[in-house]
Amino acid sequence: MELTGLTRAAAAATVTPPAPRRGWGELRFAPLLPGERHGRRKVVVAAISEEVPRLAASPSSGIKGGGAGERRPAPEKVALRAALTVRRKQKEDIKEAVAGHLDALWDMVGRNVVLELISTKIHPRTKKPMQSGRVSIKDWCQKRGAKGDHVVYTAEFTVDADFGEPGAIAVANRHNREFFLESIVVEGGGLPCGPVHFACNSWVQSTRELPTKRVFFSNKPYLPSETPPGLRELREKELKDLRGDGTGVRKLSDRIYDYATYNDLGNPDKGKEFIRPILGGEKIPYPRRCRTGRPPTDTNMLAESRVEKPHPIYVPRDEAFEELKQGAFSSGRLRAVLHTLIPSLIASISAETHNFQGFHHIDNLYKEGLRLKLGLQEHLFQKIPLVQKIQESSEGMLRYDTPSILSKDKFAWLRDDEFARQAVAGINPVNIERLQVFPPVSKLDPAIYGPPESSITETHIAGHLNGLTVQQAMDEAKLFIVDYHDAYLPFLDRINAIDGRKAYATRTIFFLTEAGTLKPIAIELSLPRAKPGEPRPSKVLTPPYDATSNWLWMLAKAHVSSNDAGVHQLVNHWLRTHATMEPFILAAHRHMSAMHPIFKLLHPHMRYTLEINALARQSLINADGVIESCFTPGPVSGEISAAYYRNHWRGVAVEDATQPHGVRLLIEDYPYANDGLLLWSAIRSWVESYVQLYYPDAGTVQCDLELQGWYHESIHVGHGDLRHAPWWPPLSTPADLASILTTLVWLASAQHAALNFGQYPLGGYVPNRPPLMRRLLPDLERDAAEYAAFLADPHRFFLNAMPGVLEATKFMAVVDTLSTHSPDEEYLGEGRDEGGVPWTADEAAVAAHGMFAADVRRAEETIERRNADHGRKNRCGAGVLPYELLAPSSPPGVTCRGVPNSISI
């Protein structure tokens, strides 16, 4: 029963209301909340006369006093006011508009939004949390037609003077549809601490959908052991609700976080070609993803049935994209449809246009657009009314933006120095390593894959070492390698059996010049041996010396880039950021209260990740999805990703306490690492200062059950297949905690940004970085006719080895969308206030974040100076692109810069 008026004595009364009489205000009954018993109902009082204190003190009133017949004065009261900020949808469909009007009607007859304050204190007699009466929002109906994105509603409470500080607020939504509650501020002269802020940012479901009330905690952080008595039970209950019981099919309105394997990438019911192995488990170790509870497929009880687009896939309700983000993503998908649909139709009409006929045809994608690039006649388009309509209404959407890689020097991609520069300043700058053993050695089983030693010999590279021997060059840290041999070789037989796919397992050796730049000096292209005991087919190519060797060298570099594109997308981007973070996010919601200071630290770095990962399972990494159809590995993509799960990037840095960030880069002009260290250092300083505020010693870390539960479950369940790996760091000291959190914040922000937002600007020109190859190098002994065709027209052979028109334009459309910043992006170091409410009530934490923001701004200024430094040849020079992927700020759109807080695309 709900009370709108307001004395504690009247609130406690549970009486059968008398007939109206002079001296009483209006009495009315509110509809029952879920769980209320029929029979006697509490009275909703809109106005109370001077007779109420007498009622409260009367032995017959039903209000408990101090003893039988004892009369006690009514406790002193204070008035509190709550202001709720609700974010409105910018666009409503007809169904939502009708539901909104119905809610307004319901509100007028008493089915409204009900609030209840919960104190940090417990009642001395009942030992239960002190609570206000239930109060309804009164102006919901009147503000239905108000303009603006936000609406502020108010509610008035009267509580005992000893109520204390409100630590939580319960919200019951008795309307028919959900609403997005951004924040609540409770004010009043009786509050000992001043205004109390609640950063909600959550969808509040109708009690018809979820019968329980929603509870929001104030922005004051509490370690579990410091939780005020009035909030302890609520804290535990909220976490229990978020964990669920591990059963049932999840509804879109649920807020339950749980784990499952990647058993929904294939669709065996659709046919054998859509069967994919389950990623996760003893056989194929892999991180866990968010459980949806969907039923199994008809043909495989271990595979989960799929939800195909445009139907939404489950993520906990508050993890779904907000409207601005959803709009930007939908717009991107629309563009992808337009870019992909038309090539599909064109390809089905004219087989002659399947391949690019020349480099000028690729250039026309950015100039005249899709319609003109293939030279199609008008009558072909007239046969496709949809295409003609799209052309007329969306002319600009048919033309691809010119990628940044072409903006300063359209022929730069042909040069060896640019090929090498992209290994340290490109889309995937994390796989180059110092070469310490020559020749390079495979770790694969020699009984299956042959001798482990590389076919590259000293003879191949001796002439490219500036007079050094190979050993001298290694000792002086002049030789580096990008090695994809072991990643691809076990899968090549299956890849090369796919129509239109051809790949090698590649190794590329680079020499560090006196100018501080790299140059490629050898490329090894390996294939599996046909039978055990036979030699492994392997080619070694070195920098060209004539026309024929130049074209072969170009094809070899293209195969290296194709290998690199696959590892970038499947391993470094998807696995090591998206998939690795998901278990830590699930465990954080399951084990750390919103009041927990570490949850508050991590919260902005978890935004939207579960949603974008769910969309990836639906459309990107699924069987016959974008990744399989656009990248060399095709149907074995998931298995390559899983095979990499055990491995770690070793890097090209050594510890050096004399250096500003504690490490010395072996390649001094390494834009990704140079700028990455700036942000890593800023993140580490921020996290360390924040951790020190709450964990003064090891004991506080070890005794924090929520924190330990989060980390233990992240490793033993979320990454359970590798839970016994020796490299998991312990969590025993404040330093351990700061190190773990620094890594997670880095992965979610800077690491993901460096790997994601350059995909179209740096990879949108397919010849520079083909995502797949369709031909092996021509070989006179293997196919004399093909070799003759190559000699006769190497230009055509090269283009025909590239992705065709359909694959290229589909790939370009998708990476264009993936490289886009949405308008509501939240960037590293920006203000943390949530809906106008401070993210924490801890002023020391706010000050520490202010210092972090200043560090991030200084890092951006340093990056800007570096990009203008002509001594840094990998980021400044004639036709050289500046390296801005780790510059923290960015406007919306495809900018090739900007470091969002979280993995949100």
mmCIF file of N, CA, C and O in Angstrom, residues 818-894:
data_model
loop_
_atom_site.group_PDB
_atom_site.id
_atom_site.type_symbol
_atom_site.label_atom_id
_atom_site.label_comp_id
_atom_site.label_asym_id
_atom_site.label_seq_id
_atom_site.Cartn_x
_atom_site.Cartn_y
_atom_site.Cartn_z
ATOM 1 N N LEU A 818 32.585 -0.851 -39.041
ATOM 2 C CA LEU A 818 33.317 -1.186 -37.823
ATOM 3 C C LEU A 818 34.301 -0.092 -37.421
ATOM 4 O O LEU A 818 34.725 -0.033 -36.261
ATOM 5 N N SER A 819 34.688 0.761 -38.352
ATOM 6 C CA SER A 819 35.658 1.820 -38.067
ATOM 7 C C SER A 819 34.998 3.120 -37.625
ATOM 8 O O SER A 819 35.680 4.128 -37.456
ATOM 9 N N THR A 820 33.692 3.096 -37.427
ATOM 10 C CA THR A 820 32.929 4.320 -37.182
ATOM 11 C C THR A 820 32.707 4.568 -35.691
ATOM 12 O O THR A 820 32.280 3.675 -34.965
ATOM 13 N N HIS A 821 32.988 5.790 -35.257
ATOM 14 C CA HIS A 821 32.649 6.217 -33.898
ATOM 15 C C HIS A 821 31.200 6.701 -33.886
ATOM 16 O O HIS A 821 30.788 7.477 -34.752
ATOM 17 N N SER A 822 30.444 6.275 -32.883
ATOM 18 C CA SER A 822 29.058 6.715 -32.764
ATOM 19 C C SER A 822 28.999 8.071 -32.054
ATOM 20 O O SER A 822 29.942 8.459 -31.363
ATOM 21 N N PRO A 823 27.885 8.794 -32.198
ATOM 22 C CA PRO A 823 27.788 10.120 -31.575
ATOM 23 C C PRO A 823 27.845 10.091 -30.053
ATOM 24 O O PRO A 823 28.202 11.094 -29.440
ATOM 25 N N ASP A 824 27.489 8.967 -29.430
ATOM 26 C CA ASP A 824 27.482 8.928 -27.961
ATOM 27 C C ASP A 824 28.721 8.240 -27.395
ATOM 28 O O ASP A 824 28.729 7.805 -26.254
ATOM 29 N N GLU A 825 29.785 8.187 -28.199
ATOM 30 C CA GLU A 825 31.021 7.550 -27.740
ATOM 31 C C GLU A 825 31.562 8.262 -26.499
ATOM 32 O O GLU A 825 31.499 9.494 -26.390
ATOM 33 N N GLU A 826 32.084 7.485 -25.574
ATOM 34 C CA GLU A 826 32.719 8.034 -24.372
ATOM 35 C C GLU A 826 34.205 7.701 -24.448
ATOM 36 O O GLU A 826 34.582 6.538 -24.511
ATOM 37 N N TYR A 827 35.044 8.731 -24.432
ATOM 38 C CA TYR A 827 36.471 8.561 -24.701
ATOM 39 C C TYR A 827 37.301 8.566 -23.417
ATOM 40 O O TYR A 827 36.909 9.130 -22.394
ATOM 41 N N LEU A 828 38.450 7.942 -23.509
ATOM 42 C CA LEU A 828 39.367 7.805 -22.381
ATOM 43 C C LEU A 828 39.724 9.181 -21.822
ATOM 44 O O LEU A 828 40.094 10.094 -22.561
ATOM 45 N N GLY A 829 39.583 9.309 -20.508
ATOM 46 C CA GLY A 829 39.963 10.542 -19.847
ATOM 47 C C GLY A 829 38.890 11.607 -19.813
ATOM 48 O O GLY A 829 39.084 12.659 -19.187
ATOM 49 N N GLU A 830 37.766 11.378 -20.475
ATOM 50 C CA GLU A 830 36.691 12.361 -20.442
ATOM 51 C C GLU A 830 35.951 12.298 -19.105
ATOM 52 O O GLU A 830 36.129 11.375 -18.315
ATOM 53 N N GLY A 831 35.072 13.298 -18.880
ATOM 54 C CA GLY A 831 34.306 13.352 -17.643
ATOM 55 C C GLY A 831 33.509 12.085 -17.420
ATOM 56 O O GLY A 831 32.966 11.508 -18.365
ATOM 57 N N ARG A 832 33.417 11.670 -16.171
ATOM 58 C CA ARG A 832 32.767 10.407 -15.829
ATOM 59 C C ARG A 832 31.352 10.578 -15.306
ATOM 60 O O ARG A 832 30.698 9.599 -14.987
ATOM 61 N N ASP A 833 30.865 11.820 -15.152
ATOM 62 C CA ASP A 833 29.533 11.993 -14.589
ATOM 63 C C ASP A 833 28.503 11.282 -15.451
ATOM 64 O O ASP A 833 28.602 11.259 -16.682
ATOM 65 N N GLU A 834 27.517 10.686 -14.797
ATOM 66 C CA GLU A 834 26.517 9.871 -15.474
ATOM 67 C C GLU A 834 25.153 10.530 -15.358
ATOM 68 O O GLU A 834 24.558 10.565 -14.291
ATOM 69 N N GLY A 835 24.674 11.077 -16.490
ATOM 70 C CA GLY A 835 23.375 11.727 -16.477
ATOM 71 C C GLY A 835 23.340 12.933 -15.565
ATOM 72 O O GLY A 835 22.323 13.204 -14.935
ATOM 73 N N GLY A 836 24.459 13.660 -15.505
ATOM 74 C CA GLY A 836 24.506 14.828 -14.648
ATOM 75 C C GLY A 836 24.756 14.518 -13.191
ATOM 76 O O GLY A 836 24.815 15.426 -12.355
ATOM 77 N N VAL A 837 24.917 13.244 -12.864
ATOM 78 C CA VAL A 837 25.145 12.825 -11.477
ATOM 79 C C VAL A 837 26.598 12.387 -11.342
ATOM 80 O O VAL A 837 27.107 11.645 -12.187
ATOM 81 N N PRO A 838 27.307 12.815 -10.303
ATOM 82 C CA PRO A 838 28.692 12.375 -10.115
ATOM 83 C C PRO A 838 28.781 10.850 -10.068
ATOM 84 O O PRO A 838 27.952 10.191 -9.443
ATOM 85 N N TRP A 839 29.801 10.302 -10.725
ATOM 86 C CA TRP A 839 29.933 8.838 -10.796
ATOM 87 C C TRP A 839 30.291 8.241 -9.439
ATOM 88 O O TRP A 839 30.071 7.062 -9.196
ATOM 89 N N THR A 840 30.851 9.041 -8.557
ATOM 90 C CA THR A 840 31.169 8.578 -7.211
ATOM 91 C C THR A 840 31.059 9.752 -6.255
ATOM 92 O O THR A 840 31.280 10.909 -6.636
ATOM 93 N N ALA A 841 30.718 9.447 -5.024
ATOM 94 C CA ALA A 841 30.654 10.479 -3.989
ATOM 95 C C ALA A 841 32.001 10.674 -3.303
ATOM 96 O O ALA A 841 32.135 11.528 -2.427
ATOM 97 N N ASP A 842 33.001 9.894 -3.701
ATOM 98 C CA ASP A 842 34.322 9.962 -3.099
ATOM 99 C C ASP A 842 35.125 11.077 -3.781
ATOM 100 O O ASP A 842 35.550 10.927 -4.930
ATOM 101 N N GLU A 843 35.326 12.166 -3.083
ATOM 102 C CA GLU A 843 36.005 13.309 -3.675
ATOM 103 C C GLU A 843 37.455 12.992 -4.023
ATOM 104 O O GLU A 843 38.003 13.528 -4.993
ATOM 105 N N ALA A 844 38.090 12.130 -3.251
ATOM 106 C CA ALA A 844 39.475 11.752 -3.552
ATOM 107 C C ALA A 844 39.545 10.994 -4.880
ATOM 108 O O ALA A 844 40.482 11.179 -5.674
ATOM 109 N N ALA A 845 38.557 10.134 -5.136
ATOM 110 C CA ALA A 845 38.520 9.410 -6.404
ATOM 111 C C ALA A 845 38.268 10.363 -7.568
ATOM 112 O O ALA A 845 38.857 10.219 -8.649
ATOM 113 N N VAL A 846 37.392 11.330 -7.371
ATOM 114 C CA VAL A 846 37.124 12.325 -8.411
ATOM 115 C C VAL A 846 38.400 13.108 -8.730
ATOM 116 O O VAL A 846 38.726 13.363 -9.894
ATOM 117 N N ALA A 847 39.143 13.486 -7.692
ATOM 118 C CA ALA A 847 40.393 14.219 -7.898
ATOM 119 C C ALA A 847 41.416 13.371 -8.642
ATOM 120 O O ALA A 847 42.131 13.866 -9.531
ATOM 121 N N ALA A 848 41.496 12.086 -8.299
ATOM 122 C CA ALA A 848 42.442 11.193 -8.974
ATOM 123 C C ALA A 848 42.085 11.051 -10.449
ATOM 124 O O ALA A 848 42.970 11.019 -11.316
ATOM 125 N N HIS A 849 40.791 10.977 -10.738
ATOM 126 C CA HIS A 849 40.385 10.882 -12.139
ATOM 127 C C HIS A 849 40.689 12.183 -12.878
ATOM 128 O O HIS A 849 41.016 12.167 -14.073
ATOM 129 N N GLY A 850 40.588 13.312 -12.189
ATOM 130 C CA GLY A 850 40.954 14.577 -12.808
ATOM 131 C C GLY A 850 42.420 14.601 -13.223
ATOM 132 O O GLY A 850 42.770 15.123 -14.292
ATOM 133 N N MET A 851 43.286 14.021 -12.402
ATOM 134 C CA MET A 851 44.703 13.920 -12.751
ATOM 135 C C MET A 851 44.903 12.991 -13.936
ATOM 136 O O MET A 851 45.739 13.248 -14.814
ATOM 137 N N PHE A 852 44.133 11.915 -13.978
ATOM 138 C CA PHE A 852 44.187 10.989 -15.117
ATOM 139 C C PHE A 852 43.783 11.713 -16.402
ATOM 140 O O PHE A 852 44.439 11.575 -17.447
ATOM 141 N N ALA A 853 42.707 12.491 -16.331
ATOM 142 C CA ALA A 853 42.254 13.234 -17.505
ATOM 143 C C ALA A 853 43.344 14.175 -18.005
ATOM 144 O O ALA A 853 43.557 14.322 -19.219
ATOM 145 N N ALA A 854 44.053 14.815 -17.075
ATOM 146 C CA ALA A 854 45.145 15.708 -17.466
ATOM 147 C C ALA A 854 46.276 14.925 -18.123
ATOM 148 O O ALA A 854 46.872 15.388 -19.113
ATOM 149 N N ASP A 855 46.581 13.735 -17.607
ATOM 150 C CA ASP A 855 47.618 12.890 -18.213
ATOM 151 C C ASP A 855 47.233 12.497 -19.639
ATOM 152 O O ASP A 855 48.083 12.473 -20.542
ATOM 153 N N VAL A 856 45.964 12.175 -19.842
ATOM 154 C CA VAL A 856 45.505 11.779 -21.177
ATOM 155 C C VAL A 856 45.603 12.966 -22.138
ATOM 156 O O VAL A 856 46.014 12.811 -23.294
ATOM 157 N N ARG A 857 45.248 14.150 -21.680
ATOM 158 C CA ARG A 857 45.368 15.340 -22.546
ATOM 159 C C ARG A 857 46.829 15.592 -22.910
ATOM 160 O O ARG A 857 47.141 15.923 -24.068
ATOM 161 N N ARG A 858 47.721 15.420 -21.960
ATOM 162 C CA ARG A 858 49.149 15.603 -22.259
ATOM 163 C C ARG A 858 49.628 14.554 -23.258
ATOM 164 O O ARG A 858 50.448 14.851 -24.132
ATOM 165 N N ALA A 859 49.127 13.325 -23.135
ATOM 166 C CA ALA A 859 49.494 12.275 -24.084
ATOM 167 C C ALA A 859 49.055 12.658 -25.494
ATOM 168 O O ALA A 859 49.812 12.467 -26.465
ATOM 169 N N GLU A 860 47.863 13.208 -25.618
ATOM 170 C CA GLU A 860 47.381 13.612 -26.940
ATOM 171 C C GLU A 860 48.249 14.723 -27.527
ATOM 172 O O GLU A 860 48.554 14.719 -28.728
ATOM 173 N N GLU A 861 48.657 15.655 -26.691
ATOM 174 C CA GLU A 861 49.534 16.725 -27.170
ATOM 175 C C GLU A 861 50.890 16.164 -27.613
ATOM 176 O O GLU A 861 51.464 16.594 -28.623
ATOM 177 N N THR A 862 51.392 15.186 -26.877
ATOM 178 C CA THR A 862 52.664 14.556 -27.248
ATOM 179 C C THR A 862 52.541 13.832 -28.576
ATOM 180 O O THR A 862 53.441 13.910 -29.436
ATOM 181 N N ILE A 863 51.433 13.127 -28.779
ATOM 182 C CA ILE A 863 51.206 12.420 -30.045
ATOM 183 C C ILE A 863 51.164 13.409 -31.201
ATOM 184 O O ILE A 863 51.733 13.161 -32.281
ATOM 185 N N GLU A 864 50.525 14.527 -30.994
ATOM 186 C CA GLU A 864 50.458 15.551 -32.044
ATOM 187 C C GLU A 864 51.851 16.058 -32.391
ATOM 188 O O GLU A 864 52.194 16.234 -33.574
ATOM 189 N N ARG A 865 52.682 16.291 -31.390
ATOM 190 C CA ARG A 865 54.056 16.746 -31.655
ATOM 191 C C ARG A 865 54.853 15.673 -32.382
ATOM 192 O O ARG A 865 55.639 15.982 -33.296
ATOM 193 N N ARG A 866 54.687 14.428 -31.982
ATOM 194 C CA ARG A 866 55.428 13.345 -32.636
ATOM 195 C C ARG A 866 55.087 13.248 -34.122
ATOM 196 O O ARG A 866 55.958 12.970 -34.950
ATOM 197 N N ASN A 867 53.819 13.469 -34.434
ATOM 198 C CA ASN A 867 53.406 13.368 -35.835
ATOM 199 C C ASN A 867 53.959 14.500 -36.692
ATOM 200 O O ASN A 867 53.868 14.441 -37.928
ATOM 201 N N ALA A 868 54.502 15.523 -36.069
ATOM 202 C CA ALA A 868 55.123 16.625 -36.813
ATOM 203 C C ALA A 868 56.650 16.564 -36.740
ATOM 204 O O ALA A 868 57.325 17.468 -37.240
ATOM 205 N N ASP A 869 57.188 15.508 -36.141
ATOM 206 C CA ASP A 869 58.632 15.368 -35.953
ATOM 207 C C ASP A 869 59.226 14.622 -37.147
ATOM 208 O O ASP A 869 59.010 13.413 -37.304
ATOM 209 N N HIS A 870 59.992 15.324 -37.981
ATOM 210 C CA HIS A 870 60.533 14.704 -39.195
ATOM 211 C C HIS A 870 61.588 13.655 -38.886
ATOM 212 O O HIS A 870 61.963 12.878 -39.768
ATOM 213 N N GLY A 871 62.053 13.608 -37.655
ATOM 214 C CA GLY A 871 62.979 12.547 -37.287
ATOM 215 C C GLY A 871 62.284 11.210 -37.099
ATOM 216 O O GLY A 871 62.941 10.165 -37.070
ATOM 217 N N ARG A 872 60.955 11.233 -36.979
ATOM 218 C CA ARG A 872 60.176 9.999 -36.812
ATOM 219 C C ARG A 872 59.603 9.617 -38.175
ATOM 220 O O ARG A 872 58.483 9.978 -38.530
ATOM 221 N N LYS A 873 60.382 8.853 -38.920
ATOM 222 C CA LYS A 873 60.057 8.604 -40.329
ATOM 223 C C LYS A 873 58.887 7.653 -40.524
ATOM 224 O O LYS A 873 58.330 7.570 -41.618
ATOM 225 N N ASN A 874 58.508 6.920 -39.468
ATOM 226 C CA ASN A 874 57.373 6.021 -39.595
ATOM 227 C C ASN A 874 56.029 6.719 -39.383
ATOM 228 O O ASN A 874 54.981 6.082 -39.475
ATOM 229 N N ARG A 875 56.070 8.046 -39.117
ATOM 230 C CA ARG A 875 54.820 8.775 -38.927
ATOM 231 C C ARG A 875 54.875 10.191 -39.495
ATOM 232 O O ARG A 875 53.904 10.940 -39.392
ATOM 233 N N CYS A 876 55.995 10.567 -40.072
ATOM 234 C CA CYS A 876 56.124 11.908 -40.629
ATOM 235 C C CYS A 876 57.074 11.864 -41.820
ATOM 236 O O CYS A 876 58.179 11.323 -41.718
ATOM 237 N N GLY A 877 56.652 12.419 -42.928
ATOM 238 C CA GLY A 877 57.477 12.430 -44.123
ATOM 239 C C GLY A 877 56.619 12.604 -45.355
ATOM 240 O O GLY A 877 55.387 12.706 -45.276
ATOM 241 N N ALA A 878 57.256 12.624 -46.507
ATOM 242 C CA ALA A 878 56.540 12.821 -47.767
ATOM 243 C C ALA A 878 55.573 11.668 -48.013
ATOM 244 O O ALA A 878 55.992 10.518 -48.192
ATOM 245 N N GLY A 879 54.287 11.971 -48.009
ATOM 246 C CA GLY A 879 53.274 10.952 -48.262
ATOM 247 C C GLY A 879 53.054 9.980 -47.126
ATOM 248 O O GLY A 879 52.304 9.016 -47.278
ATOM 249 N N VAL A 880 53.681 10.218 -45.968
ATOM 250 C CA VAL A 880 53.551 9.299 -44.824
ATOM 251 C C VAL A 880 52.377 9.745 -43.956
ATOM 252 O O VAL A 880 52.276 10.911 -43.585
ATOM 253 N N LEU A 881 51.506 8.793 -43.623
ATOM 254 C CA LEU A 881 50.364 9.111 -42.769
ATOM 255 C C LEU A 881 50.820 9.328 -41.327
ATOM 256 O O LEU A 881 51.656 8.574 -40.828
ATOM 257 N N PRO A 882 50.275 10.306 -40.651
ATOM 258 C CA PRO A 882 50.535 10.415 -39.206
ATOM 259 C C PRO A 882 49.887 9.242 -38.494
ATOM 260 O O PRO A 882 48.911 8.671 -38.986
ATOM 261 N N TYR A 883 50.433 8.859 -37.355
ATOM 262 C CA TYR A 883 49.835 7.778 -36.567
ATOM 263 C C TYR A 883 48.975 8.403 -35.481
ATOM 264 O O TYR A 883 49.478 9.002 -34.532
ATOM 265 N N GLU A 884 47.648 8.263 -35.618
ATOM 266 C CA GLU A 884 46.713 8.902 -34.696
ATOM 267 C C GLU A 884 45.757 7.912 -34.037
ATOM 268 O O GLU A 884 44.849 8.339 -33.321
ATOM 269 N N LEU A 885 45.946 6.625 -34.251
ATOM 270 C CA LEU A 885 44.986 5.657 -33.725
ATOM 271 C C LEU A 885 44.911 5.680 -32.207
ATOM 272 O O LEU A 885 43.891 5.283 -31.633
ATOM 273 N N LEU A 886 45.958 6.146 -31.540
ATOM 274 C CA LEU A 886 45.936 6.230 -30.080
ATOM 275 C C LEU A 886 45.802 7.667 -29.585
ATOM 276 O O LEU A 886 45.975 7.921 -28.384
ATOM 277 N N ALA A 887 45.492 8.598 -30.496
ATOM 278 C CA ALA A 887 45.128 9.944 -30.061
ATOM 279 C C ALA A 887 43.754 9.841 -29.408
ATOM 280 O O ALA A 887 42.795 9.410 -30.050
ATOM 281 N N PRO A 888 43.608 10.187 -28.133
ATOM 282 C CA PRO A 888 42.397 9.801 -27.383
ATOM 283 C C PRO A 888 41.080 10.357 -27.894
ATOM 284 O O PRO A 888 40.069 9.670 -27.854
ATOM 285 N N SER A 889 41.042 11.597 -28.383
ATOM 286 C CA SER A 889 39.755 12.201 -28.726
ATOM 287 C C SER A 889 39.434 12.022 -30.201
ATOM 288 O O SER A 889 40.323 11.807 -31.024
ATOM 289 N N SER A 890 38.136 12.154 -30.511
ATOM 290 C CA SER A 890 37.708 12.028 -31.903
ATOM 291 C C SER A 890 36.289 12.549 -32.047
ATOM 292 O O SER A 890 35.465 12.379 -31.144
ATOM 293 N N PRO A 891 35.982 13.152 -33.184
ATOM 294 C CA PRO A 891 34.572 13.415 -33.505
ATOM 295 C C PRO A 891 33.914 12.124 -33.969
ATOM 296 O O PRO A 891 34.595 11.106 -34.170
ATOM 297 N N PRO A 892 32.590 12.123 -34.168
ATOM 298 C CA PRO A 892 31.928 10.919 -34.691
ATOM 299 C C PRO A 892 32.385 10.615 -36.118
ATOM 300 O O PRO A 892 32.911 11.477 -36.815
ATOM 301 N N GLY A 893 32.167 9.370 -36.525
ATOM 302 C CA GLY A 893 32.454 8.983 -37.898
ATOM 303 C C GLY A 893 33.724 8.172 -38.027
ATOM 304 O O GLY A 893 34.296 7.685 -37.040
ATOM 305 N N VAL A 894 34.191 8.011 -39.265
ATOM 306 C CA VAL A 894 35.417 7.271 -39.568
ATOM 307 C C VAL A 894 36.560 8.276 -39.550
ATOM 308 O O VAL A 894 36.710 9.070 -40.480
#
